[in-house]
Amino acid sequence: MRATVDDFVQTNGFHGVIHLVRNRRVVLSEAFGMADVEAGRRATLDTLYPLASITKWIASVTALRLVDQGKLTLDSAIVDYLADYRSDTGAKVKLKHLLSNSSGIPNGFTPQVKADPSLWTRTFSTGDAIKAFCSGDLTFEPGSRFSYDLTNWILVKGIIENVTGKEFAEAVDALTLAPLGLKHILPRYAEEVRSSIAAGYASIDPPMRKMKPQLVYMVASGGYCGTAADLVRAAESVYGDSFLRAESRKALGTILVPTESYALGGRIRTVQIDGTPQAFAWETGRTDGYRSLLAHRLDGQSTLVLLNNTDLSQKTIDLFAEALFGSIR
């Protein structure tokens, strides 16, 4: 196992954290390189890294907590929770379509920001963002295809806020993070994050930062940061036998979009270990100069978190993760 890690770190000039747990015992937990090159701040196990799309998994877990409380159902439509949303498409798109990126609602933000880059600096309420970016005509029948659109998660944010009467981050904390004791998973725009978050880079030598502004209405799509240890604790608890009801836990790991092996908020990946296929929840994140991976074997035997701030390719990370799981003895 050590040789696999050392080769990966040296070959790729890896900066970040690798944290591996087997049978709830930490077998590797190590920080490499720099969190902030210009400031001379080295990476540590306590450094916060943007989780990017792993946030979608956290949002899905929070939605399922509300399902367990009887406040949401996966088969209910958008208009059941957002009464002012357009009735024609809003009656067809269900919560499960949003959580699986299969709604067919187009992403209105990307074309608009290309035409007007000042959108990156403008403030929108959740409701205003839904009207501006998430109300276009369907591009395909809900549930028939996969499209990885920001649109879905602005709507998820709005639904969770309407149902709970709280801001999204407050609801996530009350329903998911606080009950699990995850004190180091936080929205990136939180004040306490600024001094301990890693900077994102397109290159280290010379240092070239790759970071965009964080917009609050996009937080459910990719706006959280955290530590590796807290992500492991989250996965072990969520896929355990008490945090979610059995039906919700099953839904979280059930593939809804076969072409992408996508379930709710993340993918399911099969990894060959000692010649035997093993199913993993395979949550990945990519934003700016950051990459993240949370890979949890669904039988609970092992969990890997990798957090990186130097723009590594997802394929490189996935292949390393598979090799590392295969090297555990």
Tab-separated table of C-alpha atoms in Angstrom:
chain	number	residue	atom	x	y	z
A	1	MET	CA	0.000	0.000	0.000
A	2	ARG	CA	2.773	2.460	0.903
A	3	ALA	CA	4.450	2.005	-2.453
A	4	THR	CA	1.148	2.760	-4.228
A	5	VAL	CA	0.759	6.001	-2.282
A	6	ASP	CA	4.363	7.122	-2.711
A	7	ASP	CA	4.311	6.476	-6.439
A	8	PHE	CA	1.070	8.440	-6.859
A	9	VAL	CA	2.335	11.401	-4.808
A	10	GLN	CA	5.681	11.595	-6.579
A	11	THR	CA	4.382	10.995	-10.099
A	12	ASN	CA	1.648	13.618	-9.854
A	13	GLY	CA	3.309	16.146	-7.545
A	14	PHE	CA	0.320	15.625	-5.257
A	15	HIS	CA	-0.734	18.364	-2.828
A	16	GLY	CA	-3.576	17.567	-0.449
A	17	VAL	CA	-4.808	14.884	1.950
A	18	ILE	CA	-5.242	11.126	1.644
A	19	HIS	CA	-7.252	9.413	4.390
A	20	LEU	CA	-8.026	5.678	4.290
A	21	VAL	CA	-10.027	3.661	6.799
A	22	ARG	CA	-10.505	-0.110	6.856
A	23	ASN	CA	-12.970	-1.746	9.256
A	24	ARG	CA	-13.222	1.625	11.038
A	25	ARG	CA	-9.482	1.673	11.689
A	26	VAL	CA	-7.355	4.425	10.155
A	27	VAL	CA	-4.637	2.802	8.055
A	28	LEU	CA	-3.445	5.984	6.326
A	29	SER	CA	-3.985	9.639	7.126
A	30	GLU	CA	-1.458	12.032	5.657
A	31	ALA	CA	-1.199	15.575	4.292
A	32	PHE	CA	1.158	16.401	1.427
A	33	GLY	CA	2.532	19.626	-0.007
A	34	MET	CA	1.079	23.102	0.260
A	35	ALA	CA	-2.312	24.521	1.149
A	36	ASP	CA	-1.228	28.045	0.219
A	37	VAL	CA	1.974	28.413	-1.780
A	38	GLU	CA	2.218	32.196	-1.622
A	39	ALA	CA	1.726	32.268	2.167
A	40	GLY	CA	4.029	29.283	2.743
A	41	ARG	CA	1.227	27.383	4.502
A	42	ARG	CA	1.619	23.635	4.344
A	43	ALA	CA	-1.290	21.228	4.042
A	44	THR	CA	-2.384	19.556	7.270
A	45	LEU	CA	-5.099	17.088	8.204
A	46	ASP	CA	-7.105	20.050	9.534
A	47	THR	CA	-6.919	22.057	6.307
A	48	LEU	CA	-10.339	22.641	4.770
A	49	TYR	CA	-10.737	21.724	1.101
A	50	PRO	CA	-13.711	22.499	-1.139
A	51	LEU	CA	-15.791	19.357	-1.565
A	52	ALA	CA	-17.319	20.525	-4.840
A	53	SER	CA	-19.987	18.047	-5.988
A	54	ILE	CA	-19.687	15.867	-2.905
A	55	THR	CA	-21.949	18.632	-1.596
A	56	LYS	CA	-24.700	17.128	-3.794
A	57	TRP	CA	-24.442	13.921	-1.782
A	58	ILE	CA	-24.756	15.918	1.461
A	59	ALA	CA	-27.798	17.720	0.025
A	60	SER	CA	-29.333	14.372	-0.954
A	61	VAL	CA	-28.773	12.958	2.535
A	62	THR	CA	-30.469	16.047	3.986
A	63	ALA	CA	-33.418	15.632	1.610
A	64	LEU	CA	-33.722	11.976	2.661
A	65	ARG	CA	-33.735	13.013	6.308
A	66	LEU	CA	-36.802	15.102	5.450
A	67	VAL	CA	-38.283	12.105	3.632
A	68	ASP	CA	-37.807	10.077	6.801
A	69	GLN	CA	-39.644	12.800	8.739
A	70	GLY	CA	-42.561	12.720	6.292
A	71	LYS	CA	-41.913	16.254	5.036
A	72	LEU	CA	-40.744	15.262	1.542
A	73	THR	CA	-41.284	12.331	-0.808
A	74	LEU	CA	-39.017	11.407	-3.695
A	75	ASP	CA	-42.006	10.999	-6.019
A	76	SER	CA	-43.552	14.405	-5.298
A	77	ALA	CA	-43.331	17.116	-7.947
A	78	ILE	CA	-41.651	20.518	-7.760
A	79	VAL	CA	-45.028	22.300	-7.556
A	80	ASP	CA	-45.908	20.296	-4.440
A	81	TYR	CA	-43.218	22.291	-2.633
A	82	LEU	CA	-42.716	25.425	-4.745
A	83	ALA	CA	-46.211	26.679	-5.449
A	84	ASP	CA	-45.102	29.601	-7.625
A	85	TYR	CA	-43.011	27.450	-9.977
A	86	ARG	CA	-44.383	27.066	-13.528
A	87	SER	CA	-47.135	24.455	-13.357
A	88	ASP	CA	-46.577	22.628	-16.660
A	89	THR	CA	-43.006	21.445	-16.095
A	90	GLY	CA	-43.209	21.710	-12.317
A	91	ALA	CA	-45.902	19.052	-12.219
A	92	LYS	CA	-43.786	16.612	-14.253
A	93	VAL	CA	-40.422	16.938	-12.514
A	94	LYS	CA	-40.142	14.988	-9.265
A	95	LEU	CA	-37.708	15.422	-6.403
A	96	LYS	CA	-35.923	12.201	-7.384
A	97	HIS	CA	-35.292	13.677	-10.848
A	98	LEU	CA	-33.582	16.699	-9.316
A	99	LEU	CA	-31.445	14.595	-6.971
A	100	SER	CA	-30.361	12.321	-9.830
A	101	ASN	CA	-29.644	15.101	-12.372
A	102	SER	CA	-32.342	13.742	-14.679
A	103	SER	CA	-34.943	16.520	-14.556
A	104	GLY	CA	-34.580	17.881	-18.087
A	105	ILE	CA	-34.644	21.445	-16.757
A	106	PRO	CA	-31.887	23.313	-18.618
A	107	ASN	CA	-29.114	25.238	-16.913
A	108	GLY	CA	-29.946	28.863	-17.602
A	109	PHE	CA	-26.980	30.241	-15.683
A	110	THR	CA	-24.171	29.241	-18.056
A	111	PRO	CA	-25.445	31.020	-21.192
A	112	GLN	CA	-26.442	34.081	-19.186
A	113	VAL	CA	-23.087	34.427	-17.425
A	114	LYS	CA	-21.285	34.087	-20.747
A	115	ALA	CA	-23.326	37.017	-22.029
A	116	ASP	CA	-22.992	38.969	-18.780
A	117	PRO	CA	-19.975	38.019	-16.577
A	118	SER	CA	-21.164	40.480	-13.903
A	119	LEU	CA	-23.579	37.746	-12.767
A	120	TRP	CA	-20.649	36.321	-10.793
A	121	THR	CA	-20.775	39.389	-8.571
A	122	ARG	CA	-24.551	39.824	-8.261
A	123	THR	CA	-26.666	38.643	-5.339
A	124	PHE	CA	-29.778	36.551	-5.967
A	125	SER	CA	-32.215	35.096	-3.464
A	126	THR	CA	-33.010	31.417	-4.005
A	127	GLY	CA	-36.380	32.342	-5.458
A	128	ASP	CA	-34.898	34.915	-7.809
A	129	ALA	CA	-32.248	32.430	-8.971
A	130	ILE	CA	-34.950	29.833	-9.681
A	131	LYS	CA	-36.883	32.324	-11.802
A	132	ALA	CA	-33.777	33.582	-13.603
A	133	PHE	CA	-31.933	30.308	-14.277
A	134	CYS	CA	-34.137	27.280	-13.524
A	135	SER	CA	-37.445	27.836	-15.291
A	136	GLY	CA	-36.698	26.982	-18.919
A	137	ASP	CA	-38.618	24.526	-21.098
A	138	LEU	CA	-37.691	20.880	-20.565
A	139	THR	CA	-34.969	19.587	-22.868
A	140	PHE	CA	-35.989	15.936	-22.320
A	141	GLU	CA	-38.620	13.911	-20.494
A	142	PRO	CA	-37.836	13.811	-16.753
A	143	GLY	CA	-36.061	10.609	-15.796
A	144	SER	CA	-35.166	9.626	-19.368
A	145	ARG	CA	-31.658	11.084	-19.527
A	146	PHE	CA	-28.810	12.463	-17.429
A	147	SER	CA	-27.663	16.082	-17.534
A	148	TYR	CA	-25.305	17.359	-14.869
A	149	ASP	CA	-26.917	20.758	-14.361
A	150	LEU	CA	-26.633	23.352	-11.626
A	151	THR	CA	-30.360	23.954	-12.175
A	152	ASN	CA	-31.359	20.827	-10.269
A	153	TRP	CA	-29.566	21.866	-7.115
A	154	ILE	CA	-30.823	25.436	-6.950
A	155	LEU	CA	-34.294	23.873	-6.989
A	156	VAL	CA	-33.311	21.351	-4.300
A	157	LYS	CA	-32.071	24.268	-2.200
A	158	GLY	CA	-35.391	26.056	-2.663
A	159	ILE	CA	-37.432	22.985	-1.763
A	160	ILE	CA	-35.448	22.278	1.416
A	161	GLU	CA	-35.715	25.927	2.462
A	162	ASN	CA	-39.490	26.032	1.827
A	163	VAL	CA	-40.138	22.807	3.715
A	164	THR	CA	-37.960	23.615	6.723
A	165	GLY	CA	-38.435	27.389	6.903
A	166	LYS	CA	-34.649	27.707	7.269
A	167	GLU	CA	-31.771	28.791	5.076
A	168	PHE	CA	-30.255	25.790	3.327
A	169	ALA	CA	-27.046	25.784	5.386
A	170	GLU	CA	-29.032	25.985	8.622
A	171	ALA	CA	-31.225	23.067	7.528
A	172	VAL	CA	-28.215	20.954	6.517
A	173	ASP	CA	-26.569	21.642	9.852
A	174	ALA	CA	-29.698	20.840	11.882
A	175	LEU	CA	-30.667	17.713	9.945
A	176	THR	CA	-27.315	16.203	8.964
A	177	LEU	CA	-24.078	17.790	10.128
A	178	ALA	CA	-24.825	18.498	13.793
A	179	PRO	CA	-26.448	15.096	14.505
A	180	LEU	CA	-23.363	13.407	13.034
A	181	GLY	CA	-20.929	15.672	14.897
A	182	LEU	CA	-19.404	16.983	11.660
A	183	LYS	CA	-18.041	20.312	12.880
A	184	HIS	CA	-15.571	20.685	10.013
A	185	ILE	CA	-17.972	20.513	7.075
A	186	LEU	CA	-19.038	24.074	6.351
A	187	PRO	CA	-20.328	26.268	3.514
A	188	ARG	CA	-17.406	27.926	1.762
A	189	TYR	CA	-18.859	31.379	2.265
A	190	ALA	CA	-18.817	31.025	6.083
A	191	GLU	CA	-16.537	33.509	7.856
A	192	GLU	CA	-14.712	30.824	9.852
A	193	VAL	CA	-13.630	29.087	6.642
A	194	ARG	CA	-11.468	31.830	5.183
A	195	SER	CA	-8.368	31.369	7.323
A	196	SER	CA	-8.126	27.596	6.994
A	197	ILE	CA	-9.244	26.761	3.456
A	198	ALA	CA	-6.689	25.651	0.883
A	199	ALA	CA	-6.103	27.866	-2.141
A	200	GLY	CA	-6.890	26.322	-5.522
A	201	TYR	CA	-4.224	26.175	-8.235
A	202	ALA	CA	-4.012	25.476	-11.935
A	203	SER	CA	-0.270	25.058	-11.405
A	204	ILE	CA	2.105	25.143	-8.452
A	205	ASP	CA	5.361	26.062	-10.167
A	206	PRO	CA	4.883	28.849	-10.932
A	207	PRO	CA	1.853	29.273	-8.647
A	208	MET	CA	-1.236	30.125	-10.681
A	209	ARG	CA	-4.479	30.287	-8.752
A	210	LYS	CA	-7.736	28.934	-10.168
A	211	MET	CA	-10.665	30.117	-8.045
A	212	LYS	CA	-14.074	31.661	-8.716
A	213	PRO	CA	-16.392	33.611	-6.377
A	214	GLN	CA	-18.752	31.557	-4.224
A	215	LEU	CA	-22.437	32.311	-4.805
A	216	VAL	CA	-24.820	31.429	-1.989
A	217	TYR	CA	-27.655	30.257	-4.240
A	218	MET	CA	-25.301	27.608	-5.714
A	219	VAL	CA	-24.325	26.151	-2.337
A	220	ALA	CA	-26.308	22.892	-2.727
A	221	SER	CA	-24.511	22.084	-5.964
A	222	GLY	CA	-20.935	22.380	-4.754
A	223	GLY	CA	-20.527	25.007	-2.070
A	224	TYR	CA	-19.249	23.106	0.966
A	225	CYS	CA	-15.741	22.464	2.230
A	226	GLY	CA	-14.476	20.057	4.836
A	227	THR	CA	-11.832	17.738	6.221
A	228	ALA	CA	-11.133	14.150	5.249
A	229	ALA	CA	-11.847	12.768	8.711
A	230	ASP	CA	-15.322	14.309	8.816
A	231	LEU	CA	-16.149	12.945	5.360
A	232	VAL	CA	-15.211	9.436	6.458
A	233	ARG	CA	-17.367	9.804	9.549
A	234	ALA	CA	-20.244	11.021	7.369
A	235	ALA	CA	-20.053	8.046	5.014
A	236	GLU	CA	-19.749	5.468	7.791
A	237	SER	CA	-22.749	6.969	9.589
A	238	VAL	CA	-24.992	7.553	6.576
A	239	TYR	CA	-24.475	4.039	5.191
A	240	GLY	CA	-24.716	2.520	8.645
A	241	ASP	CA	-27.975	1.253	10.078
A	242	SER	CA	-29.406	4.104	12.127
A	243	PHE	CA	-29.010	7.582	10.608
A	244	LEU	CA	-31.365	7.039	7.660
A	245	ARG	CA	-34.289	4.647	7.518
A	246	ALA	CA	-33.617	1.500	5.529
A	247	GLU	CA	-35.766	2.658	2.588
A	248	SER	CA	-33.926	5.973	2.329
A	249	ARG	CA	-30.534	4.316	2.692
A	250	LYS	CA	-31.485	1.968	-0.141
A	251	ALA	CA	-32.618	4.899	-2.301
A	252	LEU	CA	-29.305	6.671	-1.747
A	253	GLY	CA	-27.456	3.711	-3.232
A	254	THR	CA	-29.917	2.819	-6.016
A	255	ILE	CA	-28.839	3.758	-9.529
A	256	LEU	CA	-31.514	5.840	-11.252
A	257	VAL	CA	-29.551	6.801	-14.377
A	258	PRO	CA	-27.875	3.629	-15.674
A	259	THR	CA	-25.752	5.363	-18.331
A	260	GLU	CA	-23.920	7.273	-15.592
A	261	SER	CA	-24.331	4.797	-12.703
A	262	TYR	CA	-25.838	7.774	-10.902
A	263	ALA	CA	-28.001	7.369	-7.800
A	264	LEU	CA	-28.981	10.341	-5.598
A	265	GLY	CA	-26.253	12.965	-5.392
A	266	GLY	CA	-23.496	10.646	-6.584
A	267	ARG	CA	-22.435	7.530	-8.442
A	268	ILE	CA	-22.127	3.860	-7.601
A	269	ARG	CA	-18.906	2.274	-8.893
A	270	THR	CA	-17.856	-1.363	-9.033
A	271	VAL	CA	-14.219	-2.039	-8.143
A	272	GLN	CA	-12.515	-5.407	-8.557
A	273	ILE	CA	-10.793	-6.372	-5.308
A	274	ASP	CA	-8.942	-9.684	-5.238
A	275	GLY	CA	-10.953	-10.711	-8.291
A	276	THR	CA	-14.301	-9.973	-6.643
A	277	PRO	CA	-16.537	-7.037	-7.686
A	278	GLN	CA	-17.341	-4.689	-4.810
A	279	ALA	CA	-19.872	-1.838	-4.937
A	280	PHE	CA	-18.775	1.597	-3.736
A	281	ALA	CA	-20.548	4.877	-3.251
A	282	TRP	CA	-18.201	6.943	-5.423
A	283	GLU	CA	-18.694	10.644	-4.721
A	284	THR	CA	-16.456	12.962	-6.713
A	285	GLY	CA	-16.004	16.714	-6.801
A	286	ARG	CA	-14.431	19.124	-9.262
A	287	THR	CA	-14.419	22.901	-9.043
A	288	ASP	CA	-11.797	25.469	-10.015
A	289	GLY	CA	-8.383	24.074	-8.988
A	290	TYR	CA	-9.825	21.513	-6.577
A	291	ARG	CA	-10.604	17.802	-6.792
A	292	SER	CA	-12.220	15.592	-4.163
A	293	LEU	CA	-13.163	11.944	-3.778
A	294	LEU	CA	-15.214	10.112	-1.170
A	295	ALA	CA	-15.261	6.386	-1.946
A	296	HIS	CA	-17.129	4.183	0.530
A	297	ARG	CA	-17.427	0.434	0.115
A	298	LEU	CA	-21.122	-0.292	0.591
A	299	ASP	CA	-20.468	-3.307	2.810
A	300	GLY	CA	-18.751	-0.882	5.192
A	301	GLN	CA	-15.294	-2.432	5.034
A	302	SER	CA	-13.340	0.586	3.780
A	303	THR	CA	-13.570	4.299	3.030
A	304	LEU	CA	-11.160	6.584	1.204
A	305	VAL	CA	-11.125	10.367	1.049
A	306	LEU	CA	-8.789	12.295	-1.214
A	307	LEU	CA	-8.704	16.106	-1.224
A	308	ASN	CA	-6.547	18.011	-3.713
A	309	ASN	CA	-5.983	21.658	-4.630
A	310	THR	CA	-3.892	21.334	-7.796
A	311	ASP	CA	-6.385	20.458	-10.510
A	312	LEU	CA	-5.527	16.759	-10.963
A	313	SER	CA	-7.614	14.862	-13.494
A	314	GLN	CA	-10.519	12.805	-12.154
A	315	LYS	CA	-9.294	9.753	-14.071
A	316	THR	CA	-5.912	9.951	-12.319
A	317	ILE	CA	-7.612	10.094	-8.924
A	318	ASP	CA	-10.053	7.281	-9.706
A	319	LEU	CA	-7.306	4.946	-10.922
A	320	PHE	CA	-5.225	5.658	-7.830
A	321	ALA	CA	-8.211	4.978	-5.577
A	322	GLU	CA	-8.889	1.650	-7.253
A	323	ALA	CA	-5.228	0.685	-6.961
A	324	LEU	CA	-5.160	1.672	-3.298
A	325	PHE	CA	-8.253	-0.374	-2.447
A	326	GLY	CA	-6.675	-3.303	-4.238
A	327	SER	CA	-3.469	-2.973	-2.197
A	328	ILE	CA	-5.096	-3.112	1.244
A	329	ARG	CA	-4.260	-6.258	3.140
